[in-house]
């Protein structure tokens, strides 16, 4: 279950409830409705992004902690990415400090060498390696700009597709799209807090007032909820929107500058690993307030990978389907998303300090929180399906 096809999990995940107050004081389910508890922090039987593909050149291993476990990635002689548990079987030295020689991962401490399947194939001091001298091997797929890893039960990976990201240019060859990678952040907070933030527009007027000028009123627009086989959407529309000349949106989306268009602003949950914030999608305006032919699309794609119970690898890419060779637009968009994400990271980390002490039943929610509450329930359903 890599996407929102919840029915493919064991058990059946219920449709998120319509009551926007769920989770408020005296309302909704048990505290488990929102997985603040570190012991149930995030769904594990999913595809997650371990790294950008360009982070893993040939000949150099890359270490990464995922779900609290040390993982090492490297490329075999064929150039394919491999992911293994990150500590040598001999004396538990982190293998990320080693080297790749002849397509084998070599431990920096005593030179034990491992194949892409995790089996130790050479011990410099002699002797045939035991069949038990084997590291855990993680299923890996390279697609789009990402190296995906399956941290759950390996047997389930083969029957679970990656999230379908073709509509934002991140699956397959991405033809017709420009994709730029932003900085990976080490977020000092659990993944569920980041997801909560991404579906919350009401904080924009406070945390991002300088970075996103003019966006502070978005939370006042009633959201529309939509669900397909591949994603759950919280959307808002702006018929007749005009990007005034010399504003940030006019500079990064020149095709819509100075004329009324139909704008769709939405946040899409593709999987626990992948959330897209459109930035925006613009259409011709027809019949006064209806969308016509598409003009241009920008996506700020947030990639969520659990580092451990209270920390997250926060990747981000920006994709667009216009002016693909314009480096200035790319630079502006990447700078914007890096600035906004760093602002969020500071404040989300403040909540994490107290997360294990909180009782979600005493949390107050309002109509503006409806989208985030629905996604909380999606996450809870995935966790419960894994525990069934």
Coordinates of C-alpha atoms in Angstrom, one line a residue:
X1 CA 0.0 0.0 0.0
X2 CA 2.2 2.8 -1.2
X3 CA -0.6 5.1 -2.2
X4 CA -4.0 6.1 -0.9
X5 CA -5.4 2.8 -2.0
X6 CA -6.2 2.0 1.6
X7 CA -8.3 -1.1 0.7
X8 CA -5.1 -2.9 -0.2
X9 CA -3.9 -2.9 3.3
X10 CA -4.9 -5.7 5.6
X11 CA -8.2 -4.8 7.0
X12 CA -10.1 -1.8 5.5
X13 CA -9.4 1.8 6.3
X14 CA -12.5 3.7 6.9
X15 CA -13.2 6.9 5.0
X16 CA -12.1 9.9 7.1
X17 CA -15.0 11.2 9.2
X18 CA -16.7 14.4 8.1
X19 CA -16.8 16.0 11.6
X20 CA -14.2 18.7 11.6
X21 CA -14.3 18.8 15.4
X22 CA -13.0 15.2 15.8
X23 CA -10.1 15.3 18.2
X24 CA -11.3 18.4 20.0
X25 CA -11.9 18.2 23.8
X26 CA -14.6 15.7 24.5
X27 CA -15.0 14.7 20.8
X28 CA -13.8 11.9 18.5
X29 CA -11.8 8.8 19.2
X30 CA -9.2 7.7 21.7
X31 CA -5.8 9.5 21.8
X32 CA -4.7 7.0 19.2
X33 CA -6.7 8.9 16.6
X34 CA -3.7 11.1 16.2
X35 CA -0.5 9.0 16.5
X36 CA 1.5 11.2 18.8
X37 CA 2.6 8.2 20.8
X38 CA 6.1 7.3 19.8
X39 CA 5.3 3.6 19.9
X40 CA 2.8 4.1 17.0
X41 CA 4.5 7.0 15.4
X42 CA 4.0 6.3 11.6
X43 CA 3.1 3.5 9.1
X44 CA 6.1 1.3 8.4
X45 CA 4.8 -1.0 5.6
X46 CA 5.3 1.7 2.9
X47 CA 7.7 2.9 0.3
X48 CA 9.8 5.8 1.6
X49 CA 12.5 8.0 0.0
X50 CA 15.9 7.1 1.3
X51 CA 17.8 9.6 -0.8
X52 CA 17.8 11.7 -3.9
X53 CA 19.4 9.7 -6.7
X54 CA 22.1 12.4 -7.1
X55 CA 23.1 11.9 -3.5
X56 CA 24.5 8.4 -4.4
X57 CA 27.3 8.5 -6.9
X58 CA 29.2 5.4 -7.8
X59 CA 32.0 4.4 -5.5
X60 CA 30.8 6.2 -2.3
X61 CA 28.4 4.8 0.3
X62 CA 25.7 6.9 2.0
X63 CA 24.5 6.4 5.5
X64 CA 21.0 7.2 6.6
X65 CA 19.0 6.4 9.7
X66 CA 15.5 5.2 8.8
X67 CA 12.9 4.2 11.4
X68 CA 15.6 4.2 14.0
X69 CA 17.8 1.8 12.1
X70 CA 21.2 2.6 10.5
X71 CA 21.0 2.0 6.8
X72 CA 23.8 2.2 4.2
X73 CA 23.2 2.7 0.5
X74 CA 25.7 2.2 -2.3
X75 CA 25.9 1.3 -6.0
X76 CA 26.9 -2.1 -7.3
X77 CA 29.1 -2.6 -10.4
X78 CA 26.0 -2.4 -12.5
X79 CA 25.2 1.0 -11.1
X80 CA 22.1 -0.1 -9.3
X81 CA 21.4 1.2 -5.8
X82 CA 21.4 -1.2 -2.9
X83 CA 20.4 -0.7 0.7
X84 CA 21.7 -2.8 3.6
X85 CA 21.6 -2.6 7.4
X86 CA 24.4 -0.1 8.3
X87 CA 26.6 -1.9 10.8
X88 CA 29.2 -4.5 10.0
X89 CA 28.5 -7.9 11.4
X90 CA 32.0 -8.2 12.8
X91 CA 32.3 -5.3 15.3
X92 CA 29.3 -3.2 14.4
X93 CA 31.3 -0.4 12.7
X94 CA 29.1 2.0 10.7
X95 CA 29.6 1.0 7.1
X96 CA 28.8 4.4 5.7
X97 CA 32.4 5.4 6.5
X98 CA 33.8 2.7 4.3
X99 CA 34.3 2.5 0.5
X100 CA 33.0 0.7 -2.5
X101 CA 35.5 -1.5 -4.3
X102 CA 34.7 -3.7 -7.2
X103 CA 31.0 -3.2 -6.5
X104 CA 31.4 -4.5 -3.0
X105 CA 30.9 -2.4 0.2
X106 CA 34.0 -2.6 2.3
X107 CA 34.0 -1.9 6.1
X108 CA 36.5 0.8 7.1
X109 CA 37.5 -1.1 10.3
X110 CA 38.6 -4.6 9.3
X111 CA 37.9 -4.7 5.6
X112 CA 34.9 -7.1 5.6
X113 CA 33.3 -6.8 2.1
X114 CA 29.6 -7.2 1.3
X115 CA 27.7 -7.8 -1.9
X116 CA 24.6 -5.9 -2.9
X117 CA 22.5 -8.7 -1.3
X118 CA 24.1 -8.1 2.1
X119 CA 26.2 -11.3 2.1
X120 CA 29.7 -11.0 3.4
X121 CA 31.9 -12.2 0.5
X122 CA 35.5 -11.5 1.8
X123 CA 37.4 -11.3 5.1
X124 CA 40.9 -10.0 4.7
X125 CA 42.3 -12.1 7.5
X126 CA 41.3 -15.3 5.7
X127 CA 38.7 -17.9 6.0
X128 CA 35.4 -18.4 4.1
X129 CA 32.7 -16.0 5.4
X130 CA 29.9 -17.8 7.2
X131 CA 26.4 -17.7 5.5
X132 CA 25.3 -16.1 8.7
X133 CA 27.6 -13.1 8.1
X134 CA 24.9 -11.3 6.2
X135 CA 23.4 -7.9 6.6
X136 CA 19.7 -7.1 6.2
X137 CA 18.9 -6.3 2.6
X138 CA 16.2 -3.7 2.0
X139 CA 14.0 -3.6 -1.2
X140 CA 15.0 -0.6 -3.3
X141 CA 13.5 1.1 -6.4
X142 CA 14.9 4.1 -8.3
X143 CA 12.2 6.2 -9.9
X144 CA 12.1 9.8 -10.9
X145 CA 14.6 11.8 -8.8
X146 CA 14.3 9.3 -5.8
X147 CA 15.8 6.2 -4.3
X148 CA 12.9 4.5 -2.6
X149 CA 13.3 2.0 0.3
X150 CA 10.9 -0.4 1.9
X151 CA 11.6 -0.5 5.7
X152 CA 8.8 -2.9 6.5
X153 CA 8.4 -6.6 5.9
X154 CA 10.4 -7.3 2.7
X155 CA 8.0 -9.8 1.3
X156 CA 5.3 -7.2 1.1
X157 CA 7.3 -4.8 -1.1
X158 CA 7.0 -6.9 -4.3
X159 CA 3.2 -6.6 -4.4
X160 CA 3.1 -2.9 -3.4
X161 CA 3.5 -0.2 -6.1
X162 CA 5.1 3.1 -5.6
X163 CA 2.8 6.1 -5.3
X164 CA 1.5 7.1 -8.7
X165 CA 3.1 10.6 -9.2
X166 CA 2.7 11.0 -12.9
X167 CA 0.4 14.0 -12.6
X168 CA 3.1 16.0 -10.8
X169 CA 6.0 14.8 -13.1
X170 CA 7.7 12.5 -10.5
X171 CA 7.1 9.0 -11.9
X172 CA 9.0 7.5 -14.8
X173 CA 10.9 9.8 -17.1
X174 CA 9.0 13.0 -16.1
X175 CA 8.7 14.1 -19.8
X176 CA 7.2 17.6 -20.0
X177 CA 8.3 18.6 -16.5
X178 CA 11.2 20.4 -14.9
X179 CA 12.1 18.9 -11.5
X180 CA 14.5 20.7 -9.1
X181 CA 15.6 19.2 -5.8
X182 CA 15.7 21.3 -2.7
X183 CA 17.7 20.9 0.5
X184 CA 17.1 17.8 2.6
X185 CA 16.3 19.0 6.2
X186 CA 16.9 17.1 9.4
X187 CA 13.6 17.9 11.2
X188 CA 13.7 17.5 14.9
X189 CA 10.1 16.3 15.1
X190 CA 8.1 13.2 14.3
X191 CA 6.6 12.8 10.9
X192 CA 3.0 13.1 12.0
X193 CA 3.7 16.7 13.2
X194 CA 5.1 17.6 9.8
X195 CA 2.1 16.1 8.0
X196 CA -0.2 18.1 10.3
X197 CA 1.6 21.3 9.4
X198 CA 1.4 20.6 5.7
X199 CA -2.4 20.4 5.8
X200 CA -2.8 23.5 7.9
X201 CA -3.1 26.8 6.1
X202 CA -4.1 28.9 9.1
X203 CA -0.5 29.2 10.3
X204 CA 0.6 30.9 7.1
X205 CA -0.6 34.3 8.3
X206 CA 1.8 34.0 11.3
X207 CA 4.8 31.9 10.6
X208 CA 5.1 32.7 6.8
X209 CA 3.8 36.3 6.7
X210 CA 7.1 37.5 5.1
X211 CA 7.8 34.5 3.0
X212 CA 4.3 34.1 1.5
X213 CA 2.9 37.6 1.3
X214 CA -0.7 37.7 0.3
X215 CA -1.4 34.1 1.2
X216 CA -2.7 34.7 4.7
X217 CA -6.3 34.6 3.6
X218 CA -6.2 31.1 2.1
X219 CA -7.4 29.5 5.3
X220 CA -10.7 31.4 5.0
X221 CA -11.6 29.8 1.7
X222 CA -13.8 26.8 2.4
X223 CA -12.0 23.6 1.4
X224 CA -13.3 20.9 -0.9
X225 CA -12.3 17.3 -0.3
X226 CA -11.7 14.9 -3.1
X227 CA -10.5 11.3 -3.2
X228 CA -9.2 9.1 -6.1
X229 CA -7.4 5.8 -6.3
X230 CA -4.0 7.5 -5.9
X231 CA -4.5 10.5 -3.5
X232 CA -6.7 12.3 -1.0
X233 CA -7.0 16.1 -1.7
X234 CA -7.8 19.1 0.4
X235 CA -8.4 21.8 -2.3
X236 CA -9.3 25.5 -2.6
X237 CA -10.1 27.5 -5.8
X238 CA -9.7 31.1 -6.7
X239 CA -11.8 31.9 -9.8
X240 CA -10.7 35.2 -11.4
X241 CA -7.3 35.4 -9.7
X242 CA -5.0 38.0 -11.1
X243 CA -1.2 37.8 -10.5
X244 CA -0.3 41.5 -10.4
X245 CA 2.9 42.4 -12.2
X246 CA 6.2 42.4 -10.2
X247 CA 4.8 40.1 -7.5
X248 CA 6.5 36.8 -6.6
X249 CA 3.9 34.7 -8.3
X250 CA 4.0 36.8 -11.5
X251 CA 7.8 36.4 -11.6
X252 CA 7.7 32.6 -11.2
X253 CA 4.6 32.0 -13.3
X254 CA 4.8 34.7 -16.0
X255 CA 2.2 32.9 -18.2
X256 CA -0.6 34.2 -15.9
X257 CA 0.8 37.6 -15.0
X258 CA -1.7 40.5 -15.3
X259 CA -4.8 38.5 -16.4
X260 CA -7.7 36.8 -14.6
X261 CA -7.3 33.0 -14.4
X262 CA -8.8 30.1 -12.5
X263 CA -6.4 28.9 -9.8
X264 CA -6.5 25.6 -7.9
X265 CA -4.6 25.5 -4.6
X266 CA -4.6 22.0 -3.1
X267 CA -2.7 19.7 -0.8
X268 CA -2.6 16.0 -1.9
X269 CA -1.8 13.0 0.3
X270 CA -0.4 10.4 -2.0
X271 CA 1.1 8.2 0.7
X272 CA 2.6 8.8 4.2
X273 CA 5.8 9.5 2.3
X274 CA 4.6 11.9 -0.3
X275 CA 2.5 15.1 0.0
X276 CA 2.1 17.7 -2.7
X277 CA 1.2 21.4 -2.2
X278 CA 0.3 22.9 -5.6
X279 CA 1.8 26.3 -6.0
X280 CA -0.6 26.8 -7.9
X281 CA -2.2 25.1 -10.8
X282 CA -3.6 27.7 -13.2
X283 CA -6.3 27.4 -15.9
X284 CA -8.0 29.6 -18.4
X285 CA -11.0 31.3 -16.9
X286 CA -14.2 30.4 -18.8
X287 CA -17.9 31.3 -18.2
X288 CA -16.9 33.8 -15.6
X289 CA -15.8 31.4 -12.9
X290 CA -15.0 28.0 -14.4
X291 CA -11.6 26.3 -15.2
X292 CA -10.8 25.9 -18.9
X293 CA -7.6 24.7 -20.6
X294 CA -4.6 24.3 -18.3
X295 CA -2.0 27.1 -18.5
X296 CA 0.7 26.2 -16.0
X297 CA 1.4 24.0 -12.9
X298 CA 3.8 24.3 -10.0
X299 CA 4.2 21.7 -7.3
X300 CA 6.0 21.9 -4.0
X301 CA 6.4 18.2 -3.2
X302 CA 7.1 17.3 0.4
X303 CA 8.8 14.0 1.0
X304 CA 8.5 12.6 4.6
X305 CA 10.8 9.8 5.7
X306 CA 10.9 8.8 9.4
X307 CA 14.4 9.1 10.8
X308 CA 13.4 7.7 14.2
X309 CA 10.5 8.1 16.6
X310 CA 11.0 11.8 17.1
X311 CA 12.9 13.0 14.0
X312 CA 12.3 13.2 10.2
X313 CA 14.2 13.4 7.0
X314 CA 12.4 16.2 5.1
X315 CA 13.1 16.1 1.4
X316 CA 11.4 18.5 -1.1
X317 CA 11.3 18.9 -4.8
X318 CA 9.7 21.5 -7.1
X319 CA 8.1 20.4 -10.3
X320 CA 6.6 22.6 -13.1
X321 CA 5.3 22.1 -16.6
X322 CA 6.3 25.4 -18.2
X323 CA 9.5 27.4 -19.0
X324 CA 11.5 24.2 -18.4
X325 CA 14.8 25.8 -19.3
X326 CA 14.4 28.9 -17.2
X327 CA 17.1 28.7 -14.5
X328 CA 16.0 31.9 -12.8
X329 CA 12.5 30.5 -12.1
X330 CA 14.0 27.3 -10.7
X331 CA 16.2 29.2 -8.4
X332 CA 13.4 31.4 -7.1
X333 CA 11.1 28.4 -6.5
X334 CA 13.8 26.4 -4.7
X335 CA 14.8 29.4 -2.6
X336 CA 11.1 29.9 -1.6
X337 CA 10.5 26.3 -0.6
X338 CA 13.7 26.1 1.4
X339 CA 12.9 29.4 3.2
X340 CA 9.3 28.3 4.1
X341 CA 10.3 24.8 5.2
X342 CA 13.0 26.1 7.5
X343 CA 10.5 28.4 9.1
X344 CA 8.2 25.5 9.7
X345 CA 10.9 23.3 11.0
X346 CA 11.8 25.7 13.8
X347 CA 8.2 25.8 15.2
X348 CA 7.3 22.1 14.6
X349 CA 10.4 21.2 16.7
X350 CA 8.9 23.3 19.5
X351 CA 5.8 21.1 19.6
X352 CA 8.0 17.9 19.6
X353 CA 9.5 18.9 22.9
X354 CA 6.2 18.3 24.6
X355 CA 4.6 15.7 22.2
X356 CA 5.0 12.7 24.5
X357 CA 3.3 14.5 27.3
X358 CA 0.2 15.6 25.4
X359 CA -3.3 14.2 25.5
X360 CA -4.9 14.7 22.2
X361 CA -8.4 14.6 23.8
X362 CA -7.7 18.0 25.3
X363 CA -6.8 19.5 21.9
X364 CA -9.1 22.2 20.5
X365 CA -9.7 22.1 16.7
X366 CA -11.8 24.4 14.5
X367 CA -13.3 24.3 11.0
X368 CA -9.9 25.4 9.6
X369 CA -8.4 22.2 10.8
X370 CA -10.8 19.9 9.0
X371 CA -8.3 18.8 6.3
X372 CA -5.5 18.0 8.8
X373 CA -7.9 16.0 10.9
X374 CA -9.1 13.9 8.0
X375 CA -5.4 13.1 7.1
X376 CA -4.8 12.2 10.8
X377 CA -7.5 9.6 10.5
X378 CA -5.9 8.2 7.3
X379 CA -2.6 7.8 9.1
X380 CA -4.3 6.1 12.0
X381 CA -6.1 3.7 9.7
X382 CA -2.8 2.7 8.1
X383 CA -1.2 2.1 11.4
X384 CA -4.1 0.1 12.7
X385 CA -4.1 -2.0 9.5
X386 CA -0.5 -2.9 10.2
X387 CA -1.3 -3.9 13.7
X388 CA -4.3 -6.0 12.8

